[in-house]
């Protein structure tokens, strides 16, 4: 007896309205690159390194950069969609919404998984507003709750009972603190994607130590990919 496998070639990620929206958002990011470079050039390398590692000055840093989306790369966005699809994620938590580019990829995966809930958080109100508008344009807003405020507060209560995937993409120095808030809800096999985690050696040391209940590797240069054991 032969069995037939139906292959679905159409995904929320690769079809309208999301696909052209992502093309536009990534084009806008590319167009803003010279202004972002200029903003960074105005700050010395030492000062940039100090701010990126700071647990107290991140609000000032991101406030200065609030005109910029600072999104994940296109490849990381696609990786997020693939990971969320392959672990059949239904509940996702994200630290660092910005204009919502990563959120759109993750929400698309939830939709293609049959539905779910994505909790994301952003402390710049103008960015949260842009993310809301982008999610509405993509028709994905009903899957997403955006909590406005500092993640140290917004993720301190009312988390989903179990979490399938966590994206860390806010202030790098806070990755260990945010993980501590979410950790009790991560299911066995949950995935954690941490963007630019090299800025937080304490986070890498924690998730790369199997005694802490994780297995973790760097992927593609930008990302630390971790599984909850
Ligand atoms: C790298 S951007 C996120 C990009 C987004 N994930 C994407 O791919 O489109 C980091 C964002 O996190 C926000 N952020 C940083 N620290 C935060 C905190 N403690 N609480 C809430 N939001 C924070 C910043 O305002 C900024 O918009």
CSV table of C-alpha atoms and ligand atoms in Angstrom, one decimal, residues 58 62 69-72 94-98 100-102 121-124 127 149-151 169-171 174, ligand 1:
chain,number,residue,atom,x,y,z
A,58,UNK,CA,20.3,50.4,28.3
A,62,UNK,CA,17.9,52.4,23.1
A,69,UNK,CA,14.4,49.1,13.9
A,70,UNK,CA,17.7,47.2,14.6
A,71,UNK,CA,16.0,44.0,13.4
A,72,UNK,CA,17.2,40.5,13.1
A,94,UNK,CA,10.0,37.6,22.8
A,95,UNK,CA,12.2,40.2,24.6
A,96,UNK,CA,12.7,43.2,22.3
A,97,UNK,CA,9.8,43.9,19.8
A,98,UNK,CA,11.1,47.1,18.1
A,100,UNK,CA,8.1,43.9,14.9
A,101,UNK,CA,10.1,42.2,12.2
A,102,UNK,CA,11.1,39.2,14.3
A,121,UNK,CA,7.6,43.4,25.0
A,122,UNK,CA,9.1,46.8,24.1
A,123,UNK,CA,9.7,49.9,26.2
A,124,UNK,CA,9.7,52.5,23.5
A,127,UNK,CA,8.2,51.4,18.4
A,149,UNK,CA,7.4,48.7,29.4
A,150,UNK,CA,10.7,47.3,30.7
A,151,UNK,CA,10.8,43.6,30.2
A,169,UNK,CA,16.7,40.4,21.4
A,170,UNK,CA,16.5,43.4,23.8
A,171,UNK,CA,19.3,44.8,25.9
A,174,UNK,CA,19.7,41.6,30.6
B,1,LIG,C1,17.5,44.8,18.6
B,1,LIG,S1,16.0,45.6,18.8
B,1,LIG,C2,14.8,44.3,18.5
B,1,LIG,C3,14.6,44.0,17.1
B,1,LIG,C4,13.4,43.1,16.9
B,1,LIG,N1,13.5,41.9,17.6
B,1,LIG,C5,13.3,42.7,15.4
B,1,LIG,O1,14.0,41.8,14.9
B,1,LIG,O2,12.6,43.4,14.7
B,1,LIG,C6,16.0,45.7,20.5
B,1,LIG,C7,14.7,46.3,21.1
B,1,LIG,O3,14.6,46.0,22.4
B,1,LIG,C8,14.1,47.1,23.1
B,1,LIG,N2,14.5,47.0,24.5
B,1,LIG,C9,15.8,46.9,25.0
B,1,LIG,N3,15.8,46.7,26.3
B,1,LIG,C10,14.5,46.6,26.7
B,1,LIG,C11,13.9,46.3,27.9
B,1,LIG,N4,14.6,46.2,29.1
B,1,LIG,N5,12.6,46.2,28.0
B,1,LIG,C12,11.8,46.3,26.8
B,1,LIG,N6,12.4,46.6,25.6
B,1,LIG,C13,13.7,46.7,25.5
B,1,LIG,C14,14.7,48.3,22.4
B,1,LIG,O4,14.0,49.5,22.6
B,1,LIG,C15,14.7,47.8,21.0
B,1,LIG,O5,13.6,48.3,20.3
